[in-house]
mmCIF file with all atom_site columns, C-alpha atoms and ligand atoms in Angstrom:
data_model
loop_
_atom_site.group_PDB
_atom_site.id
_atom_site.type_symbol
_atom_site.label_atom_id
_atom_site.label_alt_id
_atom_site.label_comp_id
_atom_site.label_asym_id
_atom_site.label_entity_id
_atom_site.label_seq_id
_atom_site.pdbx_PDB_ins_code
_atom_site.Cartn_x
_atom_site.Cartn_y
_atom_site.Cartn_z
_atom_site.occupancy
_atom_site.B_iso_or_equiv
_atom_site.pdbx_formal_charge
_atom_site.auth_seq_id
_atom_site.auth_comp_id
_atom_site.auth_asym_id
_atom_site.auth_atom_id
_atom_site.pdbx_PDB_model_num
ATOM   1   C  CA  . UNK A 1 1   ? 105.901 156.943 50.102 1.00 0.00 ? 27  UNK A CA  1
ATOM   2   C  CA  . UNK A 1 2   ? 105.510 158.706 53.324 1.00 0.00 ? 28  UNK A CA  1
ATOM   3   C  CA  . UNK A 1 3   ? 107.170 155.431 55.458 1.00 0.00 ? 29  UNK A CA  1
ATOM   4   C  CA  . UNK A 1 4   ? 110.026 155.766 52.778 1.00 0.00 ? 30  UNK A CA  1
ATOM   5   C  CA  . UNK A 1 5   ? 110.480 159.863 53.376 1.00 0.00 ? 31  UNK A CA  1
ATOM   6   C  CA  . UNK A 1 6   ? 109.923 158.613 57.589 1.00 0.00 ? 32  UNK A CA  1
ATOM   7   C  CA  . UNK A 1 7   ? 112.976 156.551 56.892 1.00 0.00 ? 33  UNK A CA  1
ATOM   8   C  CA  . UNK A 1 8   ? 115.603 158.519 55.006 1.00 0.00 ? 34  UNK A CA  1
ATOM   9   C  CA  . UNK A 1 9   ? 114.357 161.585 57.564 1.00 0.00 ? 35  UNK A CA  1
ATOM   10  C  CA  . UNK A 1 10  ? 115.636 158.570 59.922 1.00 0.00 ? 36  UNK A CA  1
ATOM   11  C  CA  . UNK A 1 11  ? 118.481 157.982 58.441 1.00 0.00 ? 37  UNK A CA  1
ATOM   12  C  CA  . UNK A 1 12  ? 119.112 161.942 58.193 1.00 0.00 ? 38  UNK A CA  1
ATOM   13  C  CA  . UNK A 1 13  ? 119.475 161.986 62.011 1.00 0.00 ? 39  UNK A CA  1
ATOM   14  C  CA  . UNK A 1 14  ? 121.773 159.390 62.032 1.00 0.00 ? 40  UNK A CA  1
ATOM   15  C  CA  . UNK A 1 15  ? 123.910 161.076 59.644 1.00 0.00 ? 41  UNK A CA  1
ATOM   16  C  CA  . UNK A 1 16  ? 123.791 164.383 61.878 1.00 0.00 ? 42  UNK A CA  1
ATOM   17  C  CA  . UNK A 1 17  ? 124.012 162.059 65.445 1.00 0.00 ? 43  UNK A CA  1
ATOM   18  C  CA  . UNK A 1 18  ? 127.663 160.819 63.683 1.00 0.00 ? 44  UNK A CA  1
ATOM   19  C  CA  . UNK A 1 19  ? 129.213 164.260 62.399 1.00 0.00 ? 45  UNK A CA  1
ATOM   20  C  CA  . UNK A 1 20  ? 127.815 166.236 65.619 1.00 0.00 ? 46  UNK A CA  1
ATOM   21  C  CA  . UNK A 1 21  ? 128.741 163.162 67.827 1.00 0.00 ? 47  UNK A CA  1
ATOM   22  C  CA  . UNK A 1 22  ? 132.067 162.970 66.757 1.00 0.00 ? 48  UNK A CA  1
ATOM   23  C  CA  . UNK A 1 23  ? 132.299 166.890 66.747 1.00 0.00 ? 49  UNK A CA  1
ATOM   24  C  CA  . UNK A 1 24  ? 131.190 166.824 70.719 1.00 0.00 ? 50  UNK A CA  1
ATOM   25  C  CA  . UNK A 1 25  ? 133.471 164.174 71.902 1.00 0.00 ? 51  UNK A CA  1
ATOM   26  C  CA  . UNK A 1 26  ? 136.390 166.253 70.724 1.00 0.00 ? 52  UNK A CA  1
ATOM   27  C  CA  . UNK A 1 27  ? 135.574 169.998 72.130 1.00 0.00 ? 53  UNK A CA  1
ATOM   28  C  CA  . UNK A 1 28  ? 137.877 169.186 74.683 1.00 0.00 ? 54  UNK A CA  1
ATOM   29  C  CA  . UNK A 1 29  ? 140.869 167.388 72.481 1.00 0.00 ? 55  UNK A CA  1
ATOM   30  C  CA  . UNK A 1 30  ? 139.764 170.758 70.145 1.00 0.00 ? 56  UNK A CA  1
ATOM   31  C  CA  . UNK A 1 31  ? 140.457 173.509 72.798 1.00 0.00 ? 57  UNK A CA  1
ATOM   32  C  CA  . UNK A 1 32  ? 144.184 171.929 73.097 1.00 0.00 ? 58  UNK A CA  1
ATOM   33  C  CA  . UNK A 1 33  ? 144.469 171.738 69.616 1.00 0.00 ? 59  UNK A CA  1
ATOM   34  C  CA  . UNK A 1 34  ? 144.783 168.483 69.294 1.00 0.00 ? 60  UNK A CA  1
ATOM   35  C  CA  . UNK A 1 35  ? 141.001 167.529 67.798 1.00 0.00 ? 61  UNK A CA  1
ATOM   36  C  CA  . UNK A 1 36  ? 140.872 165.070 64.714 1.00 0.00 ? 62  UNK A CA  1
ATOM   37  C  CA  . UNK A 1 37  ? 138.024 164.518 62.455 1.00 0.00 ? 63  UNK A CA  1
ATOM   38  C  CA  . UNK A 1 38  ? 137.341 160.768 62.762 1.00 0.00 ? 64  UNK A CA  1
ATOM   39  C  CA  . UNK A 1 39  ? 135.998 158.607 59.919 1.00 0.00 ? 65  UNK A CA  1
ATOM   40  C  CA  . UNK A 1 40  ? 132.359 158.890 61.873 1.00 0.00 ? 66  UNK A CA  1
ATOM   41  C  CA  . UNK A 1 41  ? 132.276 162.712 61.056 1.00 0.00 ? 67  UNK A CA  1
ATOM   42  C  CA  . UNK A 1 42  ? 133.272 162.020 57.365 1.00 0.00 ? 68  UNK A CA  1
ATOM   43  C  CA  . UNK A 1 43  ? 130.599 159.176 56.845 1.00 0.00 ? 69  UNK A CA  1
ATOM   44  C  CA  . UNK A 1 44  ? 128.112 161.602 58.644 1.00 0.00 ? 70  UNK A CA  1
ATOM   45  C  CA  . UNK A 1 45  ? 128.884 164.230 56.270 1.00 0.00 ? 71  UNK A CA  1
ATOM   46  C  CA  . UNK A 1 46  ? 128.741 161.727 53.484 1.00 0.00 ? 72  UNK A CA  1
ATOM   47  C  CA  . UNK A 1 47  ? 124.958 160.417 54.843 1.00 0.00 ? 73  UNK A CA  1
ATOM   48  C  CA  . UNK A 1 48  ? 123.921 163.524 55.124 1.00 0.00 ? 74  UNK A CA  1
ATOM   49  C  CA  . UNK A 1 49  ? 124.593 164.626 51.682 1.00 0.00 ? 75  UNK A CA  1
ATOM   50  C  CA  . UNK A 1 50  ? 122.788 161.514 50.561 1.00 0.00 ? 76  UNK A CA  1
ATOM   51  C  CA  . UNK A 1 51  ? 119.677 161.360 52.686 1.00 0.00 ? 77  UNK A CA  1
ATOM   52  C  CA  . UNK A 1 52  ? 119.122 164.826 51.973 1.00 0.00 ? 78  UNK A CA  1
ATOM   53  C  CA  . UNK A 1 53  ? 119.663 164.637 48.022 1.00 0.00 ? 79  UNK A CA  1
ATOM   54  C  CA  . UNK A 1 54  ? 116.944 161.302 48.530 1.00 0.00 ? 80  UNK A CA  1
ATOM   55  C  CA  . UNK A 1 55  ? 114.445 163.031 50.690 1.00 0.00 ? 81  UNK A CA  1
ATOM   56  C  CA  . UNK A 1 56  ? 114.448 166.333 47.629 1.00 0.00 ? 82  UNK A CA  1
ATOM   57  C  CA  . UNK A 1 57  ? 113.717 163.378 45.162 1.00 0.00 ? 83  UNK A CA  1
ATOM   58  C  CA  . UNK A 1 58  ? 111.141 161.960 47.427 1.00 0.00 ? 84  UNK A CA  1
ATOM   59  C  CA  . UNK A 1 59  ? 109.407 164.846 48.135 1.00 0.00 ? 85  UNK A CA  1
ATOM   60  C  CA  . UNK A 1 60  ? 109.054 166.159 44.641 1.00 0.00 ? 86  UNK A CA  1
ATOM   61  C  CA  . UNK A 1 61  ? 107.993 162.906 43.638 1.00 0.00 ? 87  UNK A CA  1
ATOM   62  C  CA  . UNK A 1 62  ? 104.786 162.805 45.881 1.00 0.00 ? 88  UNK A CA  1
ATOM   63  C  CA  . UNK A 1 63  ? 104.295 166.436 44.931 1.00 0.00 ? 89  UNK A CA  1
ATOM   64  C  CA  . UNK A 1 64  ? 105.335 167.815 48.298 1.00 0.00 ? 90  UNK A CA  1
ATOM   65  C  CA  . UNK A 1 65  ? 106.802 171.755 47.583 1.00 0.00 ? 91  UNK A CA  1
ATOM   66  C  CA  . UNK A 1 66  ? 110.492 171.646 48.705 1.00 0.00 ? 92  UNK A CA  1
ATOM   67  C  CA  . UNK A 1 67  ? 111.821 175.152 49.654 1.00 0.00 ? 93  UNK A CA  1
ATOM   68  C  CA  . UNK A 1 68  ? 115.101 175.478 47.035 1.00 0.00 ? 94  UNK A CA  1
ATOM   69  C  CA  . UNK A 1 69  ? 116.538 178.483 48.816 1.00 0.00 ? 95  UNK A CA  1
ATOM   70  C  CA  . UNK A 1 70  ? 116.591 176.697 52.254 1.00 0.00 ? 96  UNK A CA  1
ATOM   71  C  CA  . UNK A 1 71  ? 118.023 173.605 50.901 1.00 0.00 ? 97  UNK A CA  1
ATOM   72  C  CA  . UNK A 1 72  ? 120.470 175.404 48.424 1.00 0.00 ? 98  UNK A CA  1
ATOM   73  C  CA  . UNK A 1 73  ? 121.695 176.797 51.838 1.00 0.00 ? 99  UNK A CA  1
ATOM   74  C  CA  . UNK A 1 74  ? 122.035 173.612 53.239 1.00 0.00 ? 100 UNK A CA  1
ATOM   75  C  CA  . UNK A 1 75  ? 124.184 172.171 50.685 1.00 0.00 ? 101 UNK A CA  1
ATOM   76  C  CA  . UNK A 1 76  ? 126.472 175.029 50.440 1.00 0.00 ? 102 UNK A CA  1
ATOM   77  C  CA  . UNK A 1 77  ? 127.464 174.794 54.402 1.00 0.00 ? 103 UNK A CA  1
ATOM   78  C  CA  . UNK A 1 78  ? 127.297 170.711 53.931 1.00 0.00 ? 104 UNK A CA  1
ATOM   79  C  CA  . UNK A 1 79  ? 129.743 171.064 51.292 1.00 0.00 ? 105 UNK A CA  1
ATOM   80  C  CA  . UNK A 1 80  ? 132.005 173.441 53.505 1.00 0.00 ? 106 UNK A CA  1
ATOM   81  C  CA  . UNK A 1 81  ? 131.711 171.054 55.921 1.00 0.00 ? 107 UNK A CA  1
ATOM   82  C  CA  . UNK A 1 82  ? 132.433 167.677 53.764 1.00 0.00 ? 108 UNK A CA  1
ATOM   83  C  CA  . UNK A 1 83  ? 135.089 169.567 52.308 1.00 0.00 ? 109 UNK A CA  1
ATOM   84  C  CA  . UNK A 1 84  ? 137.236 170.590 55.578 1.00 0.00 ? 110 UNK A CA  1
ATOM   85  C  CA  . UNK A 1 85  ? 136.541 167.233 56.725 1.00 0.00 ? 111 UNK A CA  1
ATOM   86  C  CA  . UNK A 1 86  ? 137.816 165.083 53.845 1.00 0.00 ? 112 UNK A CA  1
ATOM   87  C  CA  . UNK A 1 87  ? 140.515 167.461 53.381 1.00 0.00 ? 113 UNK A CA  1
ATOM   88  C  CA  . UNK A 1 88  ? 141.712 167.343 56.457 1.00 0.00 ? 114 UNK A CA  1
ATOM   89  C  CA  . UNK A 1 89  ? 140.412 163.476 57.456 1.00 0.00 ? 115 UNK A CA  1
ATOM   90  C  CA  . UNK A 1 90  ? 144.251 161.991 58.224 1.00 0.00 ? 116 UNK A CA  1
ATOM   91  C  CA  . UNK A 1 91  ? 145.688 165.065 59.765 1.00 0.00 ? 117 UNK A CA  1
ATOM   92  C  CA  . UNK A 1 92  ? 146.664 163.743 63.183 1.00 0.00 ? 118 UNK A CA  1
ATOM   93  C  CA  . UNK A 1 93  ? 145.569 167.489 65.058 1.00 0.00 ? 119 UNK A CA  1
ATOM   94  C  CA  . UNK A 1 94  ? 143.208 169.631 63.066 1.00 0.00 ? 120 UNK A CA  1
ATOM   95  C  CA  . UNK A 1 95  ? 143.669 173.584 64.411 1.00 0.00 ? 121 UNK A CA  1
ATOM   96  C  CA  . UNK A 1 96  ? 140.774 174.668 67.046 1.00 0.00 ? 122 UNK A CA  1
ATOM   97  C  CA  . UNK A 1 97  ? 139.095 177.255 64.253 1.00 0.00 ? 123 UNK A CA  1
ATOM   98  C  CA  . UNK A 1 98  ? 138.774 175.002 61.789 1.00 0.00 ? 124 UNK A CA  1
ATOM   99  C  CA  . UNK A 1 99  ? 137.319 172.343 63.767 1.00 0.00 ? 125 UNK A CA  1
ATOM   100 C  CA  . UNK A 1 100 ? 135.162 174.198 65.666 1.00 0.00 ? 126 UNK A CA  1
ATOM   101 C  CA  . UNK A 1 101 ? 133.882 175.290 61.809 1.00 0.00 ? 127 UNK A CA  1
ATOM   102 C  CA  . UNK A 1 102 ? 132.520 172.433 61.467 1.00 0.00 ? 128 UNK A CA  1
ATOM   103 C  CA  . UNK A 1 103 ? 130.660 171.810 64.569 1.00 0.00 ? 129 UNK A CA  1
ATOM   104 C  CA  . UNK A 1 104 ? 129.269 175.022 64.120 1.00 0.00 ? 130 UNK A CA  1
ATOM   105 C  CA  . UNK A 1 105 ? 127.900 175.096 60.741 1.00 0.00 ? 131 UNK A CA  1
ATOM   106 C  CA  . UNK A 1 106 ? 126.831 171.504 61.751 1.00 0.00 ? 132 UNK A CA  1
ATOM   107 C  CA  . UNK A 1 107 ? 124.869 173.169 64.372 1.00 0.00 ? 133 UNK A CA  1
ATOM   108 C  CA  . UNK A 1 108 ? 123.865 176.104 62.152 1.00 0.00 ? 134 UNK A CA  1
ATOM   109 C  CA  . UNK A 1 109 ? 121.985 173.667 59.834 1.00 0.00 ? 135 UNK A CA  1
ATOM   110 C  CA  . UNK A 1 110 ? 120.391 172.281 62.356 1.00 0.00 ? 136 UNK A CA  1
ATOM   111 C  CA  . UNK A 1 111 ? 118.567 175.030 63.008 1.00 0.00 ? 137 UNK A CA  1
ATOM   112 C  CA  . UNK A 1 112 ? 118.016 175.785 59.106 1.00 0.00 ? 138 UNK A CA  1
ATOM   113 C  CA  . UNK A 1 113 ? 116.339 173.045 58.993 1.00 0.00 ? 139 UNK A CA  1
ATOM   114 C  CA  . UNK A 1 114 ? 114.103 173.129 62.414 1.00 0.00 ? 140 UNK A CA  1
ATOM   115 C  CA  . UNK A 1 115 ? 113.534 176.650 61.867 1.00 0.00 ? 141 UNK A CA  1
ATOM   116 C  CA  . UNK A 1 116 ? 113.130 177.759 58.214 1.00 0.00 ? 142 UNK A CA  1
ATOM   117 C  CA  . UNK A 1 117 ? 109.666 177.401 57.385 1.00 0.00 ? 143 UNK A CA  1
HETATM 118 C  C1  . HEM B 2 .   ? 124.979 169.182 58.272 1.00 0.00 ? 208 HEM B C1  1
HETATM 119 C  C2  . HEM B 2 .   ? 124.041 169.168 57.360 1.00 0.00 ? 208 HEM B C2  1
HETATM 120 C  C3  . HEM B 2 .   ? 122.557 168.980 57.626 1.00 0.00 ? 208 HEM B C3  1
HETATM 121 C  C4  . HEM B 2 .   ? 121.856 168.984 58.803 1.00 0.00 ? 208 HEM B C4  1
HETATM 122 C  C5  . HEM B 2 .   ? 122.392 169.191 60.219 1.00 0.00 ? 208 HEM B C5  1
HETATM 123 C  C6  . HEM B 2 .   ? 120.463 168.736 58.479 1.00 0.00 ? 208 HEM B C6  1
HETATM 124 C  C7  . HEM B 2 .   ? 119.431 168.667 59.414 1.00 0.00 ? 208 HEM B C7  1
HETATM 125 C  C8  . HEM B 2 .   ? 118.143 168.292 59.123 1.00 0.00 ? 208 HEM B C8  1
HETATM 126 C  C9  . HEM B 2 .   ? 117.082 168.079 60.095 1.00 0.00 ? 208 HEM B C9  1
HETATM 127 C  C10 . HEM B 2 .   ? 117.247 168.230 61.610 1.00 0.00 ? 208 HEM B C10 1
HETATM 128 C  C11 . HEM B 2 .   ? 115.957 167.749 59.420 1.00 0.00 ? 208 HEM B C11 1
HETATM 129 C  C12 . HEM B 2 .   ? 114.594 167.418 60.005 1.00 0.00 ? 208 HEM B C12 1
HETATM 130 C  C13 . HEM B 2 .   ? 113.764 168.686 60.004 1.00 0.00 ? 208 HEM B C13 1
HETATM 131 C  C14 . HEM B 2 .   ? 112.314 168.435 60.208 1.00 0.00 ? 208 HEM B C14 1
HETATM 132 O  O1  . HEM B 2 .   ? 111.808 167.371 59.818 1.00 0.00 ? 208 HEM B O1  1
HETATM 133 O  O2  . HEM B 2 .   ? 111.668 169.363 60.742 1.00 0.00 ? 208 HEM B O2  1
HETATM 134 C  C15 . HEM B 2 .   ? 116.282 167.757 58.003 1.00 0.00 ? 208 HEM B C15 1
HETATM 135 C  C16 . HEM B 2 .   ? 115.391 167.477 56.989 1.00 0.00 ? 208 HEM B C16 1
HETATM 136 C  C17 . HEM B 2 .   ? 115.684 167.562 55.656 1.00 0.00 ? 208 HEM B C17 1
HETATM 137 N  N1  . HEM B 2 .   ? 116.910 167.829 55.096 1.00 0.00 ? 208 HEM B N1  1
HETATM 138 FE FE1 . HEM B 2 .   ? 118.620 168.155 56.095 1.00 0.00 ? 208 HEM B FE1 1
HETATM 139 N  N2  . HEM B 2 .   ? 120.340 168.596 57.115 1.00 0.00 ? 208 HEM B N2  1
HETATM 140 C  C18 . HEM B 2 .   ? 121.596 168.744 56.558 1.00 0.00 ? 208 HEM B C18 1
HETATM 141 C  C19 . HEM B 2 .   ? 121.920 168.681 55.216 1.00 0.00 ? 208 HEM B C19 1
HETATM 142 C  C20 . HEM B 2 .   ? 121.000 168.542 54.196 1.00 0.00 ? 208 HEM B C20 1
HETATM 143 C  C21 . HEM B 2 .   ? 121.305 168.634 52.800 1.00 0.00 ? 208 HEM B C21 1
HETATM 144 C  C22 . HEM B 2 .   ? 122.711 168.853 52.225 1.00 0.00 ? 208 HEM B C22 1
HETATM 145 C  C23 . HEM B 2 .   ? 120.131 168.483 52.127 1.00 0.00 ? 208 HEM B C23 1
HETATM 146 C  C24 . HEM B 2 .   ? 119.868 168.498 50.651 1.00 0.00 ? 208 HEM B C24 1
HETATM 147 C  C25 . HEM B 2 .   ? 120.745 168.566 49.698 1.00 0.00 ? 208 HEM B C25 1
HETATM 148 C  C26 . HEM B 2 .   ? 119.093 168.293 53.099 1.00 0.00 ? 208 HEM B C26 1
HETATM 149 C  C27 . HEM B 2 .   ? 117.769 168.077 52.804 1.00 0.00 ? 208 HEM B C27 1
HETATM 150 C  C28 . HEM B 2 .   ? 116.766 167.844 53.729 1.00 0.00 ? 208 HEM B C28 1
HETATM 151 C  C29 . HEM B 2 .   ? 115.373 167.586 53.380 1.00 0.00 ? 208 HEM B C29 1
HETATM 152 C  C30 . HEM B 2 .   ? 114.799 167.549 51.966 1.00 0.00 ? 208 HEM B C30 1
HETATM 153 C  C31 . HEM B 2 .   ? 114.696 167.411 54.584 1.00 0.00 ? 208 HEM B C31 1
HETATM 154 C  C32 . HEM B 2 .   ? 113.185 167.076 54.766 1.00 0.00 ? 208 HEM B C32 1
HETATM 155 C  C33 . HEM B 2 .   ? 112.331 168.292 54.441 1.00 0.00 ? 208 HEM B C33 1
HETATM 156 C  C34 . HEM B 2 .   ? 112.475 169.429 55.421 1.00 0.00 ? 208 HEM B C34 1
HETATM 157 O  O3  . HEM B 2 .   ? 112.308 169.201 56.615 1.00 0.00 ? 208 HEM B O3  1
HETATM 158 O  O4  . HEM B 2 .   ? 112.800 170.560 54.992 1.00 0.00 ? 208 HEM B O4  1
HETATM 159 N  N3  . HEM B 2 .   ? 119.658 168.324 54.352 1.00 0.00 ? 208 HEM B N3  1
HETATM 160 N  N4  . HEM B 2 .   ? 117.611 168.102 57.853 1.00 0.00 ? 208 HEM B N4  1
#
């Protein structure tokens, strides 16, 4: 079981390495307002959602305490985010604050999840 929760915690990072990745090669494209989120960002978004629902499952069933608050949190920005992003996935220029919304709260649970203990 613990290989399995290794790999969908792999698999997690992946999903963050495609919406960050796709968030960072923009910043520039996003301060002339002319950023776009890219179908990497939404399938990131997507993975995430999915890895993380898995690795809740996985966890409870090896009897390993999962902290509902912290992920509760992390699904409410993850929907913000999936929601802006599929929303807004074939609009050619997306306006700065709204992507830069997403890289942030992208960033933000990042460091729910690093440092909520
Ligand atoms: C943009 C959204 C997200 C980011 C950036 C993110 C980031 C991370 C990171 C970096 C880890 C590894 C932490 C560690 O092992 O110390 C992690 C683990 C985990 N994530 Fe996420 N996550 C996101 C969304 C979600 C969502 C929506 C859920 C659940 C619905 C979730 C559930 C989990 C679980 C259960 C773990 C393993 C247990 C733990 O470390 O707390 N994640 N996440």
């Amino acid at each position: 079981m613990d290989v399995l929760i290794h790999i969908f915690v792999g698999l997690h990072i992946i999903g963050i390495a495609a919406l960050l990745g796709g968030f960072l090669t923009q910043m520039k494209a996003m301060g002339q307002g002319a950023a776009r989120f890219t179908p990497a960002m939404l399938h990131g978004a997507l993975t995430m959602l999915v890895t993380g629902a898995a690795l809740i499952g996985l966890n409870q069933a090896q009897d390993t305490a999962v902290d509902n608050v912290k992920m509760g949190v992390k699904l409410a920005l993850l929907i913000v985010i999936l929601g802006l992003v599929y929303v807004k996935r074939d609009d050619e220029k997306v306006e700065k604050p709204l992507f830069g919304l997403v890289g942030l709260l992208t960033v933000v649970n990042i460091f729910i999840a690093v440092l909520w203990t």
